[in-house]
């Protein structure tokens, strides 16, 4: 049941450091959960070190270390709720705590609405997967990841594994909701890359691959290999065309210089 797990999560969270606002504690939980999961999934040693350092910086905000030991309990509740799908768990928790910022356009979307939208937009997706082996999804304003969870649920309901047949690239501007999105999409077993940045300006602050990303790549290769190959061919063709134009221009200039008429001394007198 969803509601009991949300209530259980909030009850545990309410027992952590009463000197802090509940939304602040929730944000810290999201950051620590992100650091823990992203560190395990990261293929880069320097990123692992940075995530470990970031995690310990959050731990340092709490004087009573018994409070820190409650974070794994919160993560356990979250993993239990998220991994089978069917719920935007952290989104529901954030709504319960009043942690969403309406000024940033953050509103909790019930899972049922996300599921309906996913089913409408993914009609016929099984044909795409059967032809290409997978489908890619771009989410430029992912929020807490509820829409991606709904997409994964639809894909799985059609008999496909979200780790092998779905690649998601999702962007979120807010740092805390980026953490929420990563935790949920990663836990749901979706392959992809989650980015904290601005979809309009294309600025990127930080990004992390999910744990399922290597599974997907080992089966399918890079999700955008065909597009990259096409872009490379286009770039090569453009470079060849530009070089041809440059060579032809140089040849014409060389021809003009070779055929330039000389002016004799008697002709120079015309200018006296």
Protein backbone atom coordinates (compact mmCIF):
# COMPACT_ATOMS: atom_id res chain seq x y z
CA UNK A 1 0.00 0.00 0.00
CA UNK A 2 1.27 3.44 -0.93
CA UNK A 3 -0.26 5.61 1.77
CA UNK A 4 1.18 3.59 4.70
CA UNK A 5 4.70 3.82 3.24
CA UNK A 6 4.39 7.58 2.79
CA UNK A 7 3.16 7.89 6.37
CA UNK A 8 5.94 5.63 7.61
CA UNK A 9 8.54 7.70 5.79
CA UNK A 10 7.20 10.99 7.19
CA UNK A 11 7.07 9.53 10.72
CA UNK A 12 10.74 8.51 10.60
CA UNK A 13 11.75 11.82 9.04
CA UNK A 14 9.90 13.74 11.76
CA UNK A 15 12.15 12.07 14.33
CA UNK A 16 15.31 13.59 12.81
CA UNK A 17 16.80 16.80 14.28
CA UNK A 18 13.84 18.84 15.47
CA UNK A 19 15.89 22.04 15.14
CA UNK A 20 15.65 21.81 11.35
CA UNK A 21 12.65 22.40 9.09
CA UNK A 22 11.11 19.17 7.78
CA UNK A 23 11.69 20.29 4.20
CA UNK A 24 15.39 20.84 4.99
CA UNK A 25 15.74 17.34 6.43
CA UNK A 26 13.94 15.89 3.42
CA UNK A 27 16.29 17.75 1.07
CA UNK A 28 19.28 16.40 2.98
CA UNK A 29 17.88 12.88 2.74
CA UNK A 30 17.46 13.24 -1.03
CA UNK A 31 21.04 14.46 -1.40
CA UNK A 32 22.50 11.64 0.69
CA UNK A 33 20.39 9.02 -1.08
CA UNK A 34 21.54 10.40 -4.43
CA UNK A 35 25.20 10.36 -3.39
CA UNK A 36 24.93 6.76 -2.18
CA UNK A 37 23.22 5.40 -5.29
CA UNK A 38 25.10 7.49 -7.85
CA UNK A 39 28.45 6.51 -6.31
CA UNK A 40 27.66 2.83 -6.79
CA UNK A 41 26.53 3.41 -10.39
CA UNK A 42 29.32 5.77 -11.46
CA UNK A 43 32.02 4.42 -13.79
CA UNK A 44 34.33 7.32 -12.91
CA UNK A 45 36.72 7.24 -9.94
CA UNK A 46 36.82 11.04 -9.59
CA UNK A 47 33.02 11.23 -9.54
CA UNK A 48 32.87 8.51 -6.87
CA UNK A 49 35.30 10.52 -4.71
CA UNK A 50 33.30 13.72 -5.22
CA UNK A 51 30.05 11.98 -4.26
CA UNK A 52 31.65 10.52 -1.12
CA UNK A 53 32.88 13.98 -0.14
CA UNK A 54 29.46 15.50 -0.82
CA UNK A 55 27.79 12.80 1.29
CA UNK A 56 30.08 13.47 4.25
CA UNK A 57 29.45 17.21 3.99
CA UNK A 58 25.73 16.56 4.47
CA UNK A 59 26.48 14.22 7.39
CA UNK A 60 28.45 17.08 8.97
CA UNK A 61 25.26 19.17 9.21
CA UNK A 62 23.95 16.86 11.95
CA UNK A 63 25.47 16.96 15.43
CA UNK A 64 23.55 13.91 16.64
CA UNK A 65 24.86 11.04 14.54
CA UNK A 66 21.87 8.89 15.60
CA UNK A 67 19.90 11.10 13.21
CA UNK A 68 22.24 10.13 10.38
CA UNK A 69 21.59 6.44 11.04
CA UNK A 70 17.93 7.02 10.27
CA UNK A 71 18.77 7.96 6.68
CA UNK A 72 19.32 4.31 5.62
CA UNK A 73 15.92 3.52 7.13
CA UNK A 74 14.32 6.24 5.00
CA UNK A 75 16.16 4.94 1.94
CA UNK A 76 14.95 1.41 2.66
CA UNK A 77 11.35 2.61 2.80
CA UNK A 78 11.84 4.49 -0.47
CA UNK A 79 13.41 1.55 -2.27
CA UNK A 80 10.59 -0.72 -1.13
CA UNK A 81 8.01 1.71 -2.49
CA UNK A 82 9.71 2.62 -5.76
CA UNK A 83 11.35 -0.48 -7.22
CA UNK A 84 8.17 -2.19 -8.44
CA UNK A 85 6.74 1.00 -10.00
CA UNK A 86 3.21 2.27 -9.85
CA UNK A 87 4.00 5.30 -7.71
CA UNK A 88 5.82 8.63 -7.68
CA UNK A 89 6.81 7.96 -4.08
CA UNK A 90 9.18 10.83 -3.35
CA UNK A 91 6.86 13.19 -5.20
CA UNK A 92 4.04 12.10 -2.90
CA UNK A 93 6.29 12.56 0.16
CA UNK A 94 7.33 16.03 -1.03
CA UNK A 95 3.68 16.95 -1.51
CA UNK A 96 2.87 15.68 1.98
CA UNK A 97 5.70 17.75 3.49
CA UNK A 98 4.98 20.87 1.43
CA UNK A 99 8.46 20.65 -0.05
CA UNK A 100 7.46 21.60 -3.61
CA UNK A 101 8.08 25.17 -4.78
CA UNK A 102 5.13 26.56 -6.73
CA UNK A 103 7.28 29.53 -7.82
CA UNK A 104 9.37 27.08 -9.82
CA UNK A 105 6.28 25.44 -11.25
CA UNK A 106 6.59 22.43 -8.96
CA UNK A 107 3.28 20.68 -8.42
CA UNK A 108 2.66 17.06 -7.52
CA UNK A 109 1.13 15.16 -10.44
CA UNK A 110 -0.77 12.06 -9.31
CA UNK A 111 0.71 8.86 -10.70
CA UNK A 112 -2.57 7.97 -12.42
CA UNK A 113 -2.33 11.07 -14.63
CA UNK A 114 1.30 10.35 -15.52
CA UNK A 115 0.36 6.77 -16.39
CA UNK A 116 -2.47 7.92 -18.66
CA UNK A 117 -0.15 10.36 -20.46
CA UNK A 118 2.48 7.64 -20.87
CA UNK A 119 -0.01 5.20 -22.34
CA UNK A 120 -1.27 7.82 -24.81
CA UNK A 121 2.22 8.85 -25.93
CA UNK A 122 3.62 5.33 -26.14
CA UNK A 123 0.97 3.82 -28.37
CA UNK A 124 2.70 1.48 -30.81
CA UNK A 125 5.99 1.62 -28.90
CA UNK A 126 6.31 -2.17 -28.98
CA UNK A 127 6.84 -1.98 -32.76
CA UNK A 128 9.68 0.51 -32.30
CA UNK A 129 11.33 -1.70 -29.70
CA UNK A 130 10.96 -4.81 -31.83
CA UNK A 131 12.51 -3.03 -34.83
CA UNK A 132 15.32 -1.15 -33.04
CA UNK A 133 15.76 -3.15 -29.86
CA UNK A 134 14.90 -0.19 -27.66
CA UNK A 135 13.22 3.20 -27.45
CA UNK A 136 14.71 6.48 -26.22
CA UNK A 137 12.85 9.06 -24.16
CA UNK A 138 13.86 12.69 -23.54
CA UNK A 139 12.37 14.46 -20.52
CA UNK A 140 13.43 18.15 -20.42
CA UNK A 141 11.68 18.93 -17.11
CA UNK A 142 11.65 15.65 -15.23
CA UNK A 143 10.70 16.91 -11.78
CA UNK A 144 10.88 14.03 -9.31
CA UNK A 145 10.76 11.48 -12.11
CA UNK A 146 7.12 10.45 -11.89
CA UNK A 147 6.57 10.59 -15.64
CA UNK A 148 9.62 8.41 -16.31
CA UNK A 149 8.37 5.86 -13.78
CA UNK A 150 5.05 5.77 -15.63
CA UNK A 151 6.87 5.26 -18.94
CA UNK A 152 8.88 2.40 -17.43
CA UNK A 153 5.67 0.84 -16.12
CA UNK A 154 4.07 0.96 -19.57
CA UNK A 155 7.19 -0.51 -21.20
CA UNK A 156 7.36 -3.28 -18.63
CA UNK A 157 3.64 -3.95 -18.98
CA UNK A 158 4.26 -4.68 -22.66
CA UNK A 159 6.81 -7.33 -21.72
CA UNK A 160 10.03 -5.32 -22.09
CA UNK A 161 12.73 -4.71 -19.48
CA UNK A 162 13.28 -0.97 -18.79
CA UNK A 163 16.97 -1.73 -18.19
CA UNK A 164 17.44 -3.23 -21.66
CA UNK A 165 14.79 -1.69 -23.87
CA UNK A 166 14.43 1.89 -22.58
CA UNK A 167 16.99 4.70 -22.46
CA UNK A 168 16.04 7.97 -20.76
CA UNK A 169 17.84 11.30 -20.74
CA UNK A 170 16.15 13.55 -18.19
CA UNK A 171 16.93 17.13 -17.17
CA UNK A 172 15.89 18.95 -14.00
CA UNK A 173 16.75 22.50 -12.96
CA UNK A 174 16.17 22.30 -9.19
CA UNK A 175 18.95 20.52 -7.33
CA UNK A 176 16.71 18.76 -4.78
CA UNK A 177 14.23 17.50 -7.35
CA UNK A 178 17.18 16.37 -9.48
CA UNK A 179 18.26 14.22 -6.54
CA UNK A 180 14.70 12.90 -6.20
CA UNK A 181 14.52 12.08 -9.90
CA UNK A 182 17.82 10.24 -9.84
CA UNK A 183 16.88 8.16 -6.80
CA UNK A 184 13.53 7.18 -8.29
CA UNK A 185 14.61 6.51 -11.89
CA UNK A 186 17.67 4.61 -10.75
CA UNK A 187 15.69 2.54 -8.27
CA UNK A 188 13.04 1.74 -10.86
CA UNK A 189 15.75 0.06 -12.92
CA UNK A 190 15.63 2.43 -15.88
CA UNK A 191 18.74 2.88 -18.02
CA UNK A 192 19.78 6.44 -18.73
CA UNK A 193 21.46 9.66 -17.76
CA UNK A 194 19.97 12.16 -15.33
CA UNK A 195 21.12 15.76 -15.64
CA UNK A 196 20.87 18.75 -13.32
CA UNK A 197 20.75 21.70 -15.70
CA UNK A 198 18.71 24.04 -17.84
CA UNK A 199 16.99 22.56 -20.89
CA UNK A 200 16.53 26.01 -22.45
CA UNK A 201 20.09 27.32 -22.11
CA UNK A 202 21.60 23.81 -22.37
CA UNK A 203 23.70 24.50 -19.26
CA UNK A 204 24.67 21.41 -17.27
CA UNK A 205 25.63 21.53 -13.59
CA UNK A 206 26.08 17.84 -12.84
CA UNK A 207 24.90 14.52 -14.23
CA UNK A 208 24.93 10.83 -13.34
CA UNK A 209 24.23 7.55 -15.10
CA UNK A 210 21.81 5.10 -13.56
CA UNK A 211 22.92 1.66 -12.44
CA UNK A 212 21.07 0.10 -15.38
CA UNK A 213 23.02 2.13 -17.97
CA UNK A 214 25.83 -0.45 -18.38
CA UNK A 215 23.23 -3.20 -18.81
CA UNK A 216 21.61 -1.27 -21.64
CA UNK A 217 24.89 -0.35 -23.34
CA UNK A 218 26.26 -3.90 -23.16
CA UNK A 219 23.15 -5.10 -24.98
CA UNK A 220 22.55 -2.27 -27.45
CA UNK A 221 25.69 -0.17 -27.63
CA UNK A 222 25.42 3.60 -27.37
CA UNK A 223 21.74 4.63 -27.60
CA UNK A 224 22.52 7.38 -30.11
CA UNK A 225 25.14 5.54 -32.18
CA UNK A 226 23.11 5.86 -35.40
CA UNK A 227 22.57 9.58 -34.88
CA UNK A 228 26.26 10.08 -34.10
CA UNK A 229 27.26 8.18 -37.23
CA UNK A 230 24.87 10.28 -39.33
CA UNK A 231 26.20 13.49 -37.78
CA UNK A 232 29.78 12.38 -38.47
CA UNK A 233 28.97 11.65 -42.13
CA UNK A 234 27.22 15.00 -42.46
CA UNK A 235 30.17 16.81 -40.88
CA UNK A 236 32.61 15.00 -43.18
CA UNK A 237 30.50 15.83 -46.23
CA UNK A 238 30.31 19.49 -45.18
CA UNK A 239 34.06 19.64 -44.60
CA UNK A 240 34.74 18.02 -47.99
CA UNK A 241 32.42 20.49 -49.75
CA UNK A 242 34.05 23.47 -48.03
CA UNK A 243 37.53 22.17 -48.89
CA UNK A 244 36.48 21.72 -52.52
CA UNK A 245 35.24 25.31 -52.64
CA UNK A 246 38.51 26.52 -51.10
CA UNK A 247 40.57 24.51 -53.60
CA UNK A 248 38.51 25.76 -56.56
CA UNK A 249 38.85 29.36 -55.41
CA UNK A 250 42.62 28.97 -55.03
CA UNK A 251 42.80 27.43 -58.50
CA UNK A 252 40.84 30.31 -60.05
CA UNK A 253 43.07 32.89 -58.35
CA UNK A 254 46.15 31.02 -59.54
CA UNK A 255 44.78 31.00 -63.09
CA UNK A 256 44.08 34.73 -63.00
CA UNK A 257 47.59 35.46 -61.78
CA UNK A 258 49.11 33.35 -64.55
CA UNK A 259 47.09 35.02 -67.31
CA UNK A 260 47.49 38.59 -66.02
CA UNK A 261 48.64 40.82 -68.98
CA UNK A 262 51.91 42.72 -68.59
CA UNK A 263 52.11 46.46 -69.24
CA UNK A 264 54.92 47.59 -71.52
CA UNK A 265 56.94 50.81 -71.11
CA UNK A 266 55.11 52.47 -74.00
CA UNK A 267 51.81 51.77 -72.26
CA UNK A 268 52.99 53.23 -68.98
CA UNK A 269 53.29 56.55 -70.77
CA UNK A 270 49.53 56.69 -71.01
CA UNK A 271 49.46 57.41 -67.29
CA UNK A 272 51.91 60.37 -67.43
